[in-house]
Coordinates of C-alpha atoms in Angstrom, one line a residue:
Chain A
X14 CA -68.8 12.3 92.4
X15 CA -67.9 15.9 91.4
X16 CA -69.0 18.6 93.5
X17 CA -69.0 22.0 92.1
X18 CA -68.4 24.5 94.9
X19 CA -69.5 27.6 92.9
X20 CA -72.6 26.2 92.0
X21 CA -73.7 25.1 95.5
X22 CA -75.8 27.5 97.0
X23 CA -75.9 25.8 100.5
X24 CA -79.7 24.8 100.2
X25 CA -79.3 21.5 102.3
X26 CA -81.6 19.9 99.9
X27 CA -79.0 17.0 99.6
X28 CA -79.2 16.6 103.5
X29 CA -83.0 16.4 103.4
X30 CA -82.9 14.2 100.0
X31 CA -80.7 11.9 101.8
X32 CA -82.4 11.7 104.9
X33 CA -85.8 11.1 103.2
X34 CA -84.4 8.3 100.9
X35 CA -83.0 6.2 103.7
X36 CA -85.5 7.1 106.4
X37 CA -82.8 8.6 108.5
X38 CA -83.7 9.5 112.2
X39 CA -83.7 12.9 113.4
X40 CA -79.9 12.8 114.9
X41 CA -78.4 10.9 112.0
X42 CA -77.1 12.6 109.0
X43 CA -75.1 10.9 106.0
X44 CA -74.8 14.2 104.1
X45 CA -74.0 17.4 105.7
X46 CA -73.2 20.9 104.3
X47 CA -70.5 22.7 106.2
X48 CA -70.8 26.5 106.1
X49 CA -67.9 28.6 107.5
X50 CA -65.7 31.8 107.2
X51 CA -62.1 31.3 105.9
X52 CA -59.1 33.5 105.5
X53 CA -59.1 35.7 102.7
X54 CA -62.7 34.4 101.5
X55 CA -65.9 35.5 102.9
X56 CA -67.8 32.1 102.7
X57 CA -67.1 28.5 102.0
X58 CA -69.8 25.9 101.6
X59 CA -68.8 22.3 101.6
X60 CA -71.2 19.5 101.0
X61 CA -69.7 16.7 103.0
X62 CA -70.6 12.8 102.6
X63 CA -68.7 9.5 102.6
X64 CA -65.7 9.6 100.3
X65 CA -65.9 6.4 99.3
X66 CA -62.1 6.3 99.3
X67 CA -60.1 4.0 96.4
X68 CA -57.7 3.0 99.7
X69 CA -60.5 2.8 102.5
X70 CA -59.1 2.6 106.0
X71 CA -62.4 2.0 107.4
X72 CA -62.3 -1.2 105.3
X73 CA -58.8 -2.3 106.5
X74 CA -59.7 -2.0 110.2
X75 CA -62.9 -3.7 110.3
X76 CA -62.4 -6.9 112.2
X77 CA -65.3 -8.7 110.9
X78 CA -65.4 -7.6 107.3
X79 CA -68.8 -5.9 107.9
X80 CA -67.4 -2.8 105.9
X81 CA -66.7 -3.7 102.5
X82 CA -65.8 -2.1 99.2
X83 CA -67.8 -3.4 96.0
X84 CA -66.0 -3.7 92.5
X85 CA -67.6 -0.5 91.7
X86 CA -66.0 1.3 94.4
X87 CA -69.0 2.0 96.7
X88 CA -68.0 1.2 100.4
X89 CA -70.7 0.0 102.5
X90 CA -71.6 -1.6 105.9
X91 CA -73.4 -4.8 106.7
X92 CA -74.7 -4.4 109.9
X93 CA -75.8 -7.8 110.4
X94 CA -72.2 -8.8 110.7
X95 CA -71.1 -5.5 112.4
X96 CA -69.9 -6.3 116.0
X97 CA -70.1 -2.3 116.9
X98 CA -66.4 -2.0 117.9
X99 CA -66.4 1.3 116.1
X100 CA -62.7 0.8 114.7
X101 CA -64.0 2.4 111.4
X102 CA -65.3 5.2 113.0
X103 CA -62.1 6.0 114.4
X104 CA -60.3 5.3 111.2
X105 CA -62.2 7.8 108.9
X106 CA -60.1 10.9 108.6
X107 CA -63.4 12.4 107.5
X108 CA -65.4 11.5 110.4
X109 CA -68.4 10.9 108.1
X110 CA -69.7 7.6 109.9
X111 CA -72.6 8.0 112.6
X112 CA -73.0 5.4 115.3
X113 CA -76.8 4.7 115.4
X114 CA -78.5 5.0 118.9
X115 CA -81.9 4.3 119.9
X116 CA -83.7 6.6 117.2
X117 CA -85.2 9.7 118.6
X118 CA -88.6 10.7 117.6
X119 CA -89.0 13.3 115.1
X120 CA -91.8 14.9 117.4
X121 CA -90.7 14.4 121.0
X122 CA -93.4 13.0 123.4
X123 CA -95.9 12.3 120.2
X124 CA -94.7 9.0 119.3
X125 CA -93.5 7.6 116.1
X126 CA -95.3 8.9 113.0
X127 CA -96.4 6.3 110.3
X128 CA -93.3 7.4 108.3
X129 CA -90.9 6.6 111.1
X130 CA -92.7 3.3 111.6
X131 CA -92.0 2.5 108.1
X132 CA -88.5 3.3 108.4
X133 CA -88.0 0.5 111.0
X134 CA -89.4 -2.0 108.4
X135 CA -87.7 -0.4 105.3
X136 CA -84.5 0.8 106.7
X137 CA -83.6 -0.8 110.0
X138 CA -80.5 0.7 111.5
X139 CA -78.9 -1.5 114.1
X140 CA -78.4 0.2 117.2
X141 CA -74.5 0.3 118.1
X142 CA -73.3 -0.4 114.6
X143 CA -72.3 2.6 112.3
X144 CA -73.9 3.9 109.3
X145 CA -73.0 6.1 106.5
X146 CA -73.5 7.2 103.0
X147 CA -73.9 4.2 100.3
X148 CA -74.1 6.2 97.1
X149 CA -77.9 4.9 97.4
X150 CA -76.5 1.8 96.0
X151 CA -79.9 0.0 96.0
X152 CA -81.1 2.7 93.5
X153 CA -77.9 2.2 91.4
X154 CA -78.2 -1.7 91.4
X155 CA -81.9 -1.7 90.8
X156 CA -81.5 1.0 88.0
X157 CA -78.8 -0.8 86.2
X158 CA -80.8 -4.1 86.2
X159 CA -83.1 -2.0 84.0
X160 CA -80.2 -0.9 81.6
X161 CA -80.0 2.5 83.1
X162 CA -76.9 4.3 83.6
X163 CA -75.7 6.0 87.0
X164 CA -75.3 9.7 86.7
X165 CA -77.3 9.8 83.3
X166 CA -80.5 8.4 84.4
X167 CA -82.2 9.5 87.5
X168 CA -83.5 6.3 88.5
X169 CA -80.0 5.2 88.6
X170 CA -78.3 8.0 90.5
X171 CA -78.0 9.0 94.3
X172 CA -81.0 11.0 95.8
X173 CA -78.6 13.9 96.7
X174 CA -77.5 14.2 93.0
X175 CA -81.2 14.1 91.9
X176 CA -82.4 16.9 94.3
X177 CA -79.5 19.3 93.7
X178 CA -81.4 22.4 92.3
X179 CA -78.1 23.9 91.0
X180 CA -76.8 20.6 89.7
X181 CA -73.7 21.2 91.8
X182 CA -73.3 17.1 92.4
X183 CA -72.1 15.2 89.2
X184 CA -72.1 11.4 89.3
X185 CA -70.8 8.9 87.1
X186 CA -68.0 6.5 86.5
X187 CA -64.6 8.3 87.0
X188 CA -63.0 5.7 85.0
X189 CA -65.0 6.4 81.9
X190 CA -63.2 9.3 80.0
X191 CA -66.4 10.0 78.1
X192 CA -68.5 10.7 81.2
X193 CA -69.6 14.0 82.5
X194 CA -68.0 13.4 85.8
X195 CA -64.8 13.0 84.3
X196 CA -65.0 16.2 82.2
X197 CA -66.2 18.1 85.2
X198 CA -62.9 16.9 86.9
X199 CA -60.5 17.9 84.1
X200 CA -62.0 21.4 83.7
X201 CA -62.4 22.0 87.1
X202 CA -59.1 21.0 88.2
X203 CA -60.7 19.0 91.1
X204 CA -59.2 18.3 94.4
X205 CA -60.0 16.0 97.4
X206 CA -60.3 16.7 101.0
X207 CA -57.4 15.8 103.2
X208 CA -54.9 14.1 100.3
X209 CA -52.5 13.8 103.2
X210 CA -54.8 11.1 104.6
X211 CA -53.7 8.8 101.5
X212 CA -57.1 7.5 101.1
X213 CA -57.5 8.6 97.7
X214 CA -61.5 9.6 97.8
X215 CA -63.6 9.2 95.1
X216 CA -65.4 12.6 96.0
X217 CA -63.9 15.4 94.3
X218 CA -64.5 19.2 94.5
X219 CA -64.1 21.6 91.8
X220 CA -64.5 25.4 91.8
X221 CA -65.1 26.1 87.8
Chain B
X19 CA -62.7 25.1 121.3
X20 CA -61.6 21.5 121.5
X21 CA -63.4 20.3 124.6
X22 CA -66.9 21.8 124.0
X23 CA -69.7 19.8 122.3
X24 CA -69.3 19.7 118.5
X25 CA -72.2 21.1 116.9
X26 CA -73.5 20.2 113.5
X27 CA -72.4 23.1 111.5
X28 CA -68.8 23.0 113.1
X29 CA -68.3 19.4 112.2
X30 CA -64.6 19.2 111.5
X31 CA -64.2 22.7 110.7
X32 CA -61.9 22.9 113.4
X33 CA -60.0 20.0 115.2
X34 CA -62.5 17.4 116.6
X35 CA -61.8 15.4 119.5
X36 CA -62.6 11.8 119.1
X37 CA -65.4 10.5 120.9
X38 CA -66.2 7.0 120.0
X39 CA -63.6 5.7 122.1
X40 CA -64.1 7.5 125.3
X41 CA -67.4 8.9 125.8
X42 CA -70.3 6.7 126.9
X43 CA -69.8 3.1 126.4
X44 CA -66.3 4.3 125.0
X45 CA -64.9 4.4 128.3
X46 CA -65.2 0.7 128.9
X47 CA -62.8 0.7 126.0
X48 CA -60.3 2.6 128.1
X49 CA -60.8 0.3 131.1
X50 CA -60.7 -2.7 128.9
X51 CA -57.2 -1.7 127.4
X52 CA -55.7 -0.7 130.8
X53 CA -56.7 -3.9 132.3
X54 CA -55.8 -6.2 129.5
X55 CA -52.2 -4.4 128.9
X56 CA -51.7 -4.2 133.1
X57 CA -53.2 -7.7 133.6
X58 CA -50.7 -9.4 131.1
X59 CA -47.8 -7.3 132.4
X60 CA -48.4 -8.5 135.7
X61 CA -48.6 -11.8 134.6
X62 CA -45.5 -11.3 132.8
X63 CA -43.3 -9.7 135.5
X64 CA -44.7 -12.5 137.9
X65 CA -43.6 -15.0 135.7
X66 CA -40.0 -13.5 135.5
X67 CA -39.9 -13.6 139.1
X68 CA -41.3 -16.9 140.0
X69 CA -44.3 -15.3 141.6
X70 CA -47.3 -17.4 141.3
X71 CA -50.2 -15.2 142.8
X72 CA -48.9 -12.5 140.5
X73 CA -49.3 -14.7 137.5
X74 CA -52.7 -15.7 138.7
X75 CA -54.0 -12.2 139.4
X76 CA -52.6 -11.0 136.1
X77 CA -54.3 -13.7 134.3
X78 CA -57.6 -13.0 135.9
X79 CA -57.5 -9.3 135.7
X80 CA -56.8 -9.6 132.1
X81 CA -59.6 -12.3 131.5
X82 CA -62.5 -11.0 133.7
X83 CA -61.6 -7.1 133.9
X84 CA -59.7 -6.7 130.5
X85 CA -61.8 -9.0 128.4
X86 CA -65.0 -8.0 130.2
X87 CA -64.8 -4.5 129.6
X88 CA -64.2 -5.1 125.9
X89 CA -67.4 -7.5 125.8
X90 CA -69.5 -4.7 127.5
X91 CA -67.8 -2.0 125.1
X92 CA -69.1 -3.8 121.9
X93 CA -72.6 -2.7 120.5
X94 CA -73.4 -6.4 119.4
X95 CA -71.0 -8.6 121.9
X96 CA -72.3 -11.7 121.3
X97 CA -71.0 -11.4 117.5
X98 CA -67.6 -11.1 118.9
X99 CA -66.6 -14.5 117.6
X100 CA -66.7 -12.8 114.2
X101 CA -64.1 -10.6 114.6
X102 CA -61.1 -12.9 114.2
X103 CA -61.7 -12.7 110.4
X104 CA -59.1 -10.2 109.3
X105 CA -55.8 -10.4 111.5
X106 CA -54.1 -9.4 108.4
X107 CA -55.2 -5.8 108.6
X108 CA -57.0 -5.2 111.7
X109 CA -55.8 -4.9 115.2
X110 CA -59.2 -6.1 117.0
X111 CA -58.8 -9.3 115.0
X112 CA -55.2 -9.8 116.1
X113 CA -55.8 -8.6 119.9
X114 CA -58.6 -11.3 120.2
X115 CA -56.6 -14.2 118.9
X116 CA -53.6 -13.0 120.8
X117 CA -55.9 -12.5 124.2
X118 CA -57.5 -15.9 123.5
X119 CA -54.3 -17.8 123.2
X120 CA -52.9 -16.2 126.1
X121 CA -55.9 -16.9 128.1
X122 CA -55.3 -20.6 126.9
X123 CA -51.8 -20.9 127.4
X124 CA -51.6 -18.9 130.5
X125 CA -54.3 -21.3 132.3
X126 CA -52.6 -24.4 131.3
X127 CA -49.3 -22.9 132.5
X128 CA -50.9 -21.8 136.0
X129 CA -52.8 -25.2 136.2
X130 CA -49.5 -27.2 135.7
X131 CA -47.5 -25.0 138.2
X132 CA -50.0 -25.5 140.9
X133 CA -49.5 -29.3 140.4
X134 CA -45.9 -28.5 140.5
X135 CA -45.5 -30.2 136.8
X136 CA -42.7 -28.4 135.2
X137 CA -43.3 -27.1 131.7
X138 CA -40.8 -24.4 130.7
X139 CA -42.1 -24.4 127.0
X140 CA -45.4 -23.7 128.3
X141 CA -44.2 -20.8 130.4
X142 CA -42.2 -19.6 127.4
X143 CA -45.2 -19.3 125.3
X144 CA -47.5 -17.9 127.8
X145 CA -44.9 -15.2 128.4
X146 CA -44.4 -14.2 124.6
X147 CA -48.5 -14.3 124.6
X148 CA -48.6 -12.0 127.5
X149 CA -46.0 -9.7 125.9
X150 CA -48.1 -9.8 122.7
X151 CA -51.2 -9.1 124.7
X152 CA -49.5 -5.9 126.1
X153 CA -48.7 -4.8 122.5
X154 CA -52.1 -5.3 121.3
X155 CA -53.4 -2.5 123.5
X156 CA -50.6 -0.1 122.5
X157 CA -51.1 -0.8 119.0
X158 CA -54.8 -0.6 119.0
X159 CA -54.3 3.2 119.6
X160 CA -51.3 3.7 117.6
X161 CA -53.0 2.4 114.6
X162 CA -55.8 5.3 114.2
X163 CA -53.9 6.9 111.6
X164 CA -56.1 10.2 111.4
X165 CA -55.3 10.9 115.2
X166 CA -51.7 12.2 114.7
X167 CA -51.1 12.4 118.4
X168 CA -51.6 8.5 118.7
X169 CA -50.1 7.3 115.4
X170 CA -46.6 7.5 116.2
X171 CA -44.1 4.7 116.6
X172 CA -43.1 6.1 120.3
X173 CA -46.8 5.5 121.7
X174 CA -46.4 1.6 121.6
X175 CA -43.1 1.4 123.2
X176 CA -43.7 3.9 126.0
X177 CA -47.1 2.2 126.6
X178 CA -45.5 -1.3 126.8
X179 CA -42.7 0.1 129.3
X180 CA -45.5 1.9 131.3
X181 CA -47.6 -1.5 131.7
X182 CA -44.4 -3.3 132.3
X183 CA -43.1 -1.2 135.2
X184 CA -46.4 -0.2 136.7
X185 CA -47.0 -4.2 137.2
X186 CA -43.4 -4.5 138.5
X187 CA -44.2 -1.7 140.9
X188 CA -47.7 -3.5 142.1
X189 CA -45.8 -6.7 142.6
X190 CA -43.1 -5.1 144.6
X191 CA -45.9 -3.1 146.6
X192 CA -47.5 -6.3 147.6
X193 CA -44.2 -8.0 148.6
X194 CA -43.6 -4.8 150.8
X195 CA -47.1 -5.2 152.2
X196 CA -46.5 -8.7 153.0
X197 CA -42.9 -7.7 154.3
X198 CA -41.0 -9.7 152.0
X199 CA -37.5 -8.2 152.0
X200 CA -35.7 -10.2 149.1
X201 CA -37.5 -12.1 146.2
X202 CA -36.0 -14.1 143.4
X203 CA -32.7 -13.3 141.7
X204 CA -31.9 -11.6 145.0
X205 CA -33.7 -8.4 144.4
X206 CA -34.1 -6.2 147.4
X207 CA -37.8 -5.4 147.5
X208 CA -37.2 -1.7 148.9
X209 CA -34.4 -0.8 146.9
X210 CA -36.3 -2.0 143.6
X211 CA -39.3 -0.2 144.5
X212 CA -37.4 3.0 144.6
X213 CA -35.9 2.1 141.1
X214 CA -39.1 1.4 139.6
X215 CA -40.8 4.2 141.0
X216 CA -38.2 6.7 139.4
X217 CA -38.8 4.7 135.9
X218 CA -42.4 5.3 135.9
X219 CA -41.9 8.9 136.6
X220 CA -39.4 9.1 133.9
X221 CA -41.8 7.3 131.5
X222 CA -44.8 9.5 132.4
X223 CA -42.3 12.6 131.7
X224 CA -41.3 11.1 128.2
X225 CA -44.9 10.6 127.2
X226 CA -45.7 14.3 127.9
X227 CA -42.2 15.5 126.1
X228 CA -43.1 13.2 123.0
X229 CA -46.3 15.0 122.7
X230 CA -44.7 18.2 122.4
X231 CA -42.7 16.9 119.6
X232 CA -45.6 15.0 118.0
X233 CA -48.0 18.0 118.0
X234 CA -45.4 20.6 116.6
X235 CA -46.9 24.0 117.3
X236 CA -50.3 22.9 117.7
X237 CA -50.1 21.4 121.3
X238 CA -53.8 21.0 121.4
X239 CA -53.7 17.5 123.3
X240 CA -51.2 18.8 125.8
X241 CA -52.8 22.3 126.2
X242 CA -56.3 20.0 126.9
X243 CA -54.2 18.6 129.8
X244 CA -52.6 21.6 131.2
X245 CA -55.4 23.9 130.9
X246 CA -58.2 22.8 129.1
X247 CA -60.9 20.6 130.2
X248 CA -58.3 17.7 131.6
X249 CA -56.5 19.8 133.9
X250 CA -58.8 18.6 136.8
X251 CA -57.6 15.1 136.4
X252 CA -54.0 15.9 135.0
X253 CA -52.5 18.4 137.5
X254 CA -53.8 16.7 140.8
X255 CA -53.6 13.0 139.8
X256 CA -51.0 12.5 137.0
X257 CA -48.5 15.3 137.5
X258 CA -48.8 15.8 141.3
X259 CA -50.0 12.0 142.4
X260 CA -48.1 10.3 139.6
X261 CA -44.8 12.1 139.3
X262 CA -44.0 14.6 141.8
X263 CA -45.3 13.1 145.2
X264 CA -43.5 9.6 143.9
X265 CA -40.4 11.6 143.2
X266 CA -40.2 13.2 146.6
X267 CA -41.1 10.2 148.2
X268 CA -38.1 8.2 146.6
X269 CA -35.9 11.3 147.3
X270 CA -36.8 11.0 150.9
X271 CA -36.2 7.2 150.9
X272 CA -32.9 7.6 149.4
X273 CA -31.8 10.3 152.1
X274 CA -32.8 8.3 154.9
X275 CA -31.5 5.1 153.7
X276 CA -33.4 2.5 151.8
X277 CA -33.3 -0.2 154.8
X278 CA -34.9 2.4 157.3
X279 CA -37.6 3.7 154.7
X280 CA -41.2 2.9 156.1
X281 CA -42.9 0.4 153.9
X282 CA -45.8 3.0 153.9
X283 CA -44.1 5.4 152.2
X284 CA -43.1 3.7 149.4
X285 CA -46.8 1.9 149.4
X286 CA -48.4 5.4 148.9
X287 CA -46.3 6.3 146.0
X288 CA -46.9 2.9 144.2
X289 CA -50.8 3.5 145.0
X290 CA -50.4 7.0 143.6
X291 CA -48.9 5.6 140.3
X292 CA -51.4 3.1 140.0
X293 CA -54.2 5.7 139.9
X294 CA -52.3 8.0 137.8
X295 CA -51.4 5.6 134.9
X296 CA -54.8 4.8 133.8
X297 CA -55.7 8.5 134.2
X298 CA -52.9 9.5 132.1
X299 CA -54.3 6.9 129.5
X300 CA -57.7 8.6 129.8
X301 CA -56.2 12.0 129.2
X302 CA -54.3 10.6 126.1
X303 CA -57.8 8.9 124.8
X304 CA -59.7 12.1 125.7
X305 CA -57.4 14.5 124.0
X306 CA -56.8 12.4 120.8
X307 CA -58.4 14.5 117.9
X308 CA -58.6 14.9 114.3
X309 CA -57.0 17.8 112.1
X310 CA -59.5 20.0 110.4
X311 CA -61.3 18.7 107.2
X312 CA -60.9 21.9 104.7
X313 CA -58.1 23.1 102.7
X314 CA -59.0 26.9 103.4
X315 CA -58.4 28.0 107.0
X316 CA -61.3 28.6 109.0
X317 CA -61.7 32.1 110.6
X318 CA -62.6 31.4 114.2
X319 CA -65.1 34.2 114.2
X320 CA -65.8 33.6 117.9
X321 CA -62.1 34.5 118.8
X322 CA -61.4 31.3 120.5
X323 CA -58.4 30.2 118.5

């Protein structure tokens, strides 16, 4: 994924799209938007999500193999295997993992809404285990089985990419030199966050 | 800046303290690692000095308190058996295997020794596994690469040494309590308590000095201990209780003569160091932090930097 920082307007659409897609409870966010002031720059807006690193430390330290990396590079967690040791949370230099606690109600004291009840059935988050962005891999898989191309067809692209009103997020195969994501990376001089962590993230930021 | 609760919009903009392994159930891991290391060290040092009750106590501390705290810490403890799958890269897997083997070999070693059946090879294996158990606790923390104050080669060495000498001090302290003058290898208990207390003071100091070098100019972890949210623990219990009072008592003991020193004076120093060591570990775990995430240096508009 490439995120164009000059296009991003900081609307938090990606955050909401992610929460909606995965039925995330109020205190869990897989996508975040950081806004801060920086030296010699007025305002910085950084959308943050799991970097799906090529050398993921979270996969290495997981004692059970619950955190896995697919062939296409997506790093995901099998919560049914996870023991909740939080080693992956500690090992992530980007701190994008969230430990699932007992989910709070969106409207405290009012009970669960039908939407929240559905979450428990469709997207159960096991207490005591971590969760994080999985690049909407269910959507990717379903789309690809229908012959669609991730990053090109909406049905085979992550929800945050579809939602972004400024098209700041570009998704696709970084190994395909003809893909839009690869072109954006070349023209925009893409950089990764915290390269010193030596995890080689797959999420790049461009400023052109 | 570091000790306030991180708000979502400040997430990883500034250096952010780790919480997963020290807040809420995370405190159980701090206790678990301490008891595992201390228990295995007590087993090891007691084995060297042929102290059967010390070996038994060490084995029990590791198995009941150490493993118990680990078990309670996990979100899904009944899946623990799955954690042996990746000893190649995960220290928790290695630790689980090492502790299990230590429990097994330690148990048979104790069983045979209580029946006075000599099995030196079993004792050697149990001692090697005890040393490996101590090393596990240290490497578990040192393997967290993003936390620079933990991820250093000196941490496992000094944690191993601190666990060993704390266990040594406890063993000698109990011999003092039992009014035993000399133990195996003609070791004079009072004289060696003085030496071990001094070694512990030296090791405590070395950890703090090493933080100065590890952190460079930032000194955030050290700052949290000296003047931040941890100063209420650090100064009275670690600095005064663990270092200054034991040092004063050892100097007092040496000045009036080791033989004439009341056992109670040395026992106080041992107890204070027993409290100080886990609290120094707590400070260490509480002050572990991740560096900021962004290439452009944020301006702290609240003036807290």
